[in-house]
Coordinates of C-alpha atoms in Angstrom, one line a residue:
Chain I
A1 CA -43.6 4.0 43.7
R2 CA -40.2 5.6 43.5
V3 CA -38.6 2.8 45.3
M4 CA -40.1 0.4 42.3
L5 CA -39.2 3.1 39.6
C6 CA -35.5 2.8 40.6
R7 CA -35.7 -1.3 40.9
A8 CA -36.9 -0.8 37.7
A9 CA -34.1 1.4 36.4
L10 CA -31.3 -0.5 37.3
G11 CA -32.3 -3.2 35.5
R12 CA -31.9 -6.8 36.3
V13 CA -28.7 -6.3 38.4
G14 CA -29.2 -3.7 41.6
L15 CA -25.6 -0.8 40.8
W16 CA -23.8 -2.0 44.0
R17 CA -24.4 -5.8 43.1
G18 CA -22.9 -5.0 39.5
L19 CA -19.8 -3.3 40.7
C20 CA -19.1 -5.7 43.3
S21 CA -15.6 -7.4 43.2
S22 CA -16.3 -10.0 46.4
S23 CA -16.1 -13.5 44.4
R24 CA -18.4 -14.5 47.1
L25 CA -21.5 -12.6 46.1
Q26 CA -20.1 -12.3 42.1
G27 CA -22.3 -15.1 40.9
Q28 CA -25.1 -14.3 42.6
T29 CA -27.0 -12.6 39.7
G30 CA -29.6 -15.0 39.2
S31 CA -30.6 -13.8 35.1
E32 CA -27.0 -13.6 33.9
L33 CA -25.3 -17.2 34.3
V34 CA -23.8 -18.6 30.8
D35 CA -24.0 -22.6 31.3
C36 CA -20.4 -23.1 31.1
T37 CA -20.8 -26.8 30.4
V38 CA -22.0 -26.2 26.8
T39 CA -20.4 -25.1 23.7
P40 CA -20.5 -21.0 23.6
Y41 CA -21.1 -19.8 20.2
L42 CA -18.7 -18.2 18.3
C43 CA -19.2 -15.1 15.6
R44 CA -15.5 -14.5 14.1
L45 CA -14.4 -14.1 10.7
D46 CA -11.8 -16.7 10.5
T47 CA -14.3 -19.3 11.9
P48 CA -17.4 -18.8 8.9
L49 CA -18.9 -22.2 10.8
S50 CA -19.2 -22.0 14.7
D51 CA -19.9 -25.3 16.4
V52 CA -23.0 -24.0 17.5
P53 CA -25.9 -22.3 16.3
Y54 CA -26.9 -19.1 17.9
V55 CA -30.3 -19.5 18.7
R56 CA -30.6 -23.1 20.1
D57 CA -33.7 -23.5 21.9
L58 CA -36.1 -22.8 18.9
T59 CA -40.0 -22.0 19.3
N60 CA -42.9 -24.0 17.1
E61 CA -42.5 -21.3 14.1
Q62 CA -38.4 -21.7 13.7
R63 CA -39.2 -25.5 14.2
A64 CA -41.4 -25.6 11.6
L65 CA -39.1 -23.3 9.3
K66 CA -35.9 -26.0 9.9
E67 CA -38.5 -29.0 8.8
K68 CA -38.9 -26.6 5.5
E69 CA -35.1 -26.4 4.9
K70 CA -34.8 -29.8 4.6
G71 CA -37.2 -29.6 1.2
D72 CA -36.5 -27.9 -1.8
W73 CA -35.0 -24.1 -1.0
G74 CA -36.5 -22.7 -4.2
K75 CA -39.0 -22.9 -2.3
L76 CA -38.2 -20.9 0.1
T77 CA -38.9 -16.7 0.6
K78 CA -36.7 -14.5 1.1
E79 CA -37.4 -13.5 4.6
E80 CA -37.3 -18.0 5.4
K81 CA -34.0 -17.5 4.2
L82 CA -33.4 -14.6 6.6
A83 CA -35.1 -16.3 9.3
L84 CA -32.7 -19.6 8.9
Y85 CA -29.6 -17.6 8.2
R86 CA -30.1 -15.5 11.7
L87 CA -31.4 -18.8 13.5
A88 CA -27.7 -19.9 12.7
H89 CA -25.5 -16.6 13.0
K90 CA -25.7 -13.4 15.0
Q91 CA -24.0 -11.2 13.1
S92 CA -23.4 -11.4 9.2
Y93 CA -19.7 -10.6 7.8
C94 CA -20.8 -7.0 7.5
E95 CA -21.6 -6.3 10.8
M96 CA -18.9 -8.1 12.4
R97 CA -16.7 -5.9 10.4
Q98 CA -18.1 -2.5 11.5
G99 CA -16.2 -0.7 13.8
S100 CA -17.9 2.1 15.9
S101 CA -17.5 4.6 17.3
E102 CA -16.2 4.1 21.1
W103 CA -12.9 6.0 20.1
K104 CA -14.5 9.3 19.4
T105 CA -15.6 8.6 23.0
V106 CA -12.6 7.9 24.6
L107 CA -10.4 10.3 23.1
G108 CA -13.2 13.0 23.9
G109 CA -12.9 11.7 27.7
V110 CA -9.5 11.5 27.3
F111 CA -9.0 15.1 26.4
F112 CA -11.8 16.3 28.9
M113 CA -9.7 14.4 31.9
L114 CA -6.3 16.2 30.8
G115 CA -8.3 19.9 30.6
F116 CA -9.6 19.2 33.6
S117 CA -6.4 18.5 35.1
G118 CA -5.1 21.4 34.0
L119 CA -7.8 22.9 35.3
L120 CA -6.7 21.8 39.0
V121 CA -3.3 22.4 38.4
W122 CA -4.1 26.1 37.6
W123 CA -6.0 26.3 40.8
Q124 CA -3.4 25.0 42.4
R125 CA -0.9 27.3 41.4
V126 CA -3.0 30.5 42.6
Y127 CA -4.4 29.2 45.6
V128 CA -2.1 26.5 46.9
F129 CA 1.4 27.7 46.1
G130 CA 3.1 30.4 47.9
E131 CA 5.4 32.9 46.9
V132 CA 8.4 31.6 44.4
P133 CA 11.7 31.9 46.5
H134 CA 13.9 35.7 46.1
T135 CA 16.3 33.9 44.1
L136 CA 13.7 34.1 41.4
S137 CA 13.4 37.9 41.3
P138 CA 14.9 39.4 38.2
E139 CA 17.2 41.6 40.0
W140 CA 19.1 38.2 41.6
I141 CA 18.5 36.9 38.1
E142 CA 20.3 39.7 36.5
K143 CA 23.5 39.1 39.4
Q144 CA 23.4 35.7 39.1
T145 CA 23.8 35.7 35.4
Q146 CA 26.5 38.9 36.2
R147 CA 28.5 36.5 37.8
M148 CA 28.3 33.2 35.9
I149 CA 29.5 35.7 33.0
D150 CA 32.5 36.6 35.1
M151 CA 33.3 33.1 36.3
Q152 CA 33.0 32.2 32.6
V153 CA 30.5 29.1 33.3
N154 CA 30.3 26.9 30.5
P155 CA 33.2 28.6 28.1
I156 CA 33.1 25.5 25.4
Q157 CA 30.0 24.6 24.9
G158 CA 27.7 26.0 27.1
F159 CA 27.0 29.4 28.8
S160 CA 29.5 31.7 28.0
V161 CA 29.9 30.8 24.6
Y162 CA 26.9 32.8 24.1
W163 CA 29.1 36.0 25.8
D164 CA 31.1 38.3 23.3
Y165 CA 33.3 39.5 25.9
E166 CA 35.1 42.1 23.9
K167 CA 31.7 43.6 23.3
K168 CA 30.2 43.1 26.4
Q169 CA 27.2 41.6 24.9
W170 CA 25.4 38.7 23.8
K171 CA 26.5 37.2 20.3
Chain G
L1 CA 10.3 -52.2 14.2
L2 CA 9.9 -49.3 15.7
I3 CA 10.5 -47.5 11.9
A4 CA 7.5 -49.3 11.1
V5 CA 5.7 -47.9 14.0
F6 CA 6.8 -44.3 13.7
H7 CA 6.0 -44.6 10.1
Y8 CA 3.0 -45.6 10.9
Y9 CA 2.3 -43.1 13.3
A10 CA 3.6 -40.2 10.8
N11 CA 0.8 -41.1 8.7
C12 CA -1.8 -41.4 11.1
Q13 CA -0.7 -38.0 11.9
Q14 CA -1.6 -36.7 8.3
I15 CA -4.5 -38.3 7.9
M16 CA -6.0 -37.2 10.9
T17 CA -4.8 -33.5 10.4
R18 CA -4.7 -33.3 7.1
T19 CA -1.9 -31.2 6.7
P20 CA -2.0 -29.6 3.3
L21 CA 1.7 -30.0 2.0
A22 CA 1.4 -27.2 0.1
S23 CA 2.0 -24.7 3.0
R24 CA 5.0 -26.5 4.4
S25 CA 7.5 -26.2 2.0
F26 CA 10.8 -28.2 2.5
S27 CA 13.2 -28.7 -0.1
H28 CA 13.4 -32.3 0.6
G29 CA 10.0 -33.5 -0.2
K30 CA 7.2 -33.0 -2.8
V31 CA 5.2 -29.7 -3.2
E32 CA 1.7 -30.4 -3.6
T33 CA 0.4 -28.8 -7.0
D34 CA -2.6 -26.7 -7.1
E35 CA -4.9 -29.0 -8.6
E36 CA -3.9 -31.7 -6.5
F37 CA -5.1 -29.1 -2.9
D38 CA -8.6 -28.3 -5.1
A39 CA -8.7 -32.2 -5.6
R40 CA -8.3 -33.0 -2.0
W41 CA -10.7 -30.3 -0.8
V42 CA -13.1 -31.1 -3.4
T43 CA -13.0 -34.8 -2.4
Y44 CA -13.4 -34.0 1.0
F45 CA -16.4 -32.4 0.5
S46 CA -17.9 -34.8 -1.8
K47 CA -18.2 -37.3 0.9
P48 CA -22.0 -38.6 0.4
D49 CA -22.1 -39.1 4.0
I50 CA -20.4 -36.1 5.3
D51 CA -21.7 -35.0 9.0
A52 CA -22.1 -31.5 10.2
W53 CA -18.8 -31.6 12.0
E54 CA -17.0 -32.6 9.1
L55 CA -18.2 -29.4 7.3
K56 CA -18.0 -27.4 9.8
K57 CA -14.1 -28.0 10.2
G58 CA -13.7 -28.5 6.6
M59 CA -14.5 -24.8 5.8
N60 CA -13.3 -23.3 9.0
T61 CA -9.6 -24.8 7.9
L62 CA -10.2 -23.8 4.4
I63 CA -11.0 -20.4 5.2
G64 CA -7.5 -20.2 7.4
Y65 CA -5.7 -20.7 4.6
D66 CA -4.1 -17.8 2.8
L67 CA -6.1 -17.7 -0.3
V68 CA -9.5 -17.7 -1.1
P69 CA -10.5 -21.4 -2.2
E70 CA -11.7 -22.4 -6.0
A71 CA -15.1 -22.2 -7.3
K72 CA -15.2 -26.2 -7.7
I73 CA -14.2 -26.8 -3.8
L74 CA -16.8 -23.7 -3.0
D75 CA -19.4 -26.4 -5.5
S76 CA -18.5 -29.7 -3.7
A77 CA -19.2 -27.6 -0.1
L78 CA -22.4 -25.9 -1.1
R79 CA -23.6 -29.5 -2.3
A80 CA -22.2 -30.7 0.9
C81 CA -24.8 -28.2 3.2
R82 CA -27.4 -29.2 1.1
R83 CA -26.8 -32.7 2.0
L84 CA -26.7 -31.7 5.4
D85 CA -30.4 -29.3 5.2
D86 CA -28.0 -26.4 5.7
L87 CA -28.7 -23.1 4.1
A88 CA -27.5 -20.7 6.9
S89 CA -24.1 -22.7 6.4
A90 CA -24.2 -22.1 2.6
I91 CA -24.7 -18.1 2.8
R92 CA -22.4 -18.2 5.1
I93 CA -19.8 -19.8 3.4
L94 CA -20.6 -17.4 0.1
E95 CA -20.3 -14.6 3.0
A96 CA -16.4 -15.7 4.1
V97 CA -14.9 -16.6 0.7
K98 CA -16.0 -13.0 -0.2
D99 CA -14.3 -11.6 3.1
K100 CA -11.7 -13.4 2.5
S101 CA -10.5 -12.3 -0.9
G102 CA -10.2 -8.9 0.8
P103 CA -8.9 -6.0 -1.2
H104 CA -8.8 -8.1 -4.1
K105 CA -12.8 -7.2 -5.3
D106 CA -13.0 -9.2 -8.7
I107 CA -12.8 -12.2 -7.0
Y108 CA -16.0 -12.7 -5.4
P109 CA -18.4 -11.6 -8.5
Y110 CA -16.3 -14.3 -10.9
L111 CA -16.9 -16.9 -8.5
I112 CA -20.4 -16.2 -7.9
Q113 CA -20.6 -16.3 -11.5
E114 CA -19.1 -19.8 -11.6
L115 CA -21.3 -20.7 -8.7
G116 CA -24.4 -19.7 -10.3
P117 CA -25.7 -22.6 -12.1
T118 CA -25.3 -24.6 -8.6
L119 CA -27.0 -21.7 -6.9
A120 CA -29.7 -21.7 -8.9
E121 CA -30.1 -25.8 -8.8
L122 CA -29.7 -25.7 -4.9
G123 CA -31.8 -22.8 -4.8
I124 CA -29.1 -20.6 -2.5
S125 CA -29.8 -17.3 -2.4
T126 CA -26.7 -14.9 -2.5
P127 CA -26.2 -12.7 0.9
E128 CA -26.7 -9.8 -1.9
Q129 CA -30.0 -10.9 -2.4
L130 CA -30.8 -11.6 0.9
G131 CA -29.5 -7.6 1.7
I132 CA -27.2 -9.4 4.4
D133 CA -23.5 -7.5 2.4
K134 CA -25.0 -4.0 3.6
L135 CA -25.7 -3.1 7.3

């Protein structure tokens, strides 16, 4: 019973079959085949009237409604008019124009991944990296700086400009 | 003979593609006036035996232009929908025109006002009346 439930939960296409990028297996989903020889329905803002209606295979009820459409439109009820519209079109202009909140998911995901990466980097800093070289210790830096001042490193635009040689301090 | 063939070909091009003279600006040629443009489109949709393809093609082309069609063109198009027994297209045309107006919110109510008699005569409901102008 549990196996059956799993199968049902995965839907028509199994998880791994869905992920499969092998071209040999790609077409073999069965129920998702799109007939590429028929003109597709296109729902576009710049193309109000698509080449084919959205619903092509009509039930008997829908066929009857299409017959009624040949008569006086004033006699159609609001629901019937709506039904006729929906037979021909998948989405109204309003529905086409509505955005989604997907960007929030995307942005959230991005921040989450950045944060997670930050945690990984921190862990790495603490547990993986060894000690820093002795040349970065404060004593060494002090001696190094003094040496640079004595050498007058970058006296025009860089380092030694900021040292006041008379007062023997930083400007 | 070559010139004649060329002229024939050029004419054929124009008839088949119905390129609007108005949207091509050349300093040497005649620019189509707004009235000529409107008249041309009214005539297009007024064809008594217009077929579904021509309606779709006409409408999609018209919406492609950088303008909102005049009420008389839309009237002609709606009547073409009636001849083709296509209510969905009629409503779609109204929606498309409202969308085409973009930020100019006063165009669509004006057009609905102008088309009022036609809508009543043909029994076409506006998208607002059907509730599809909102989600």
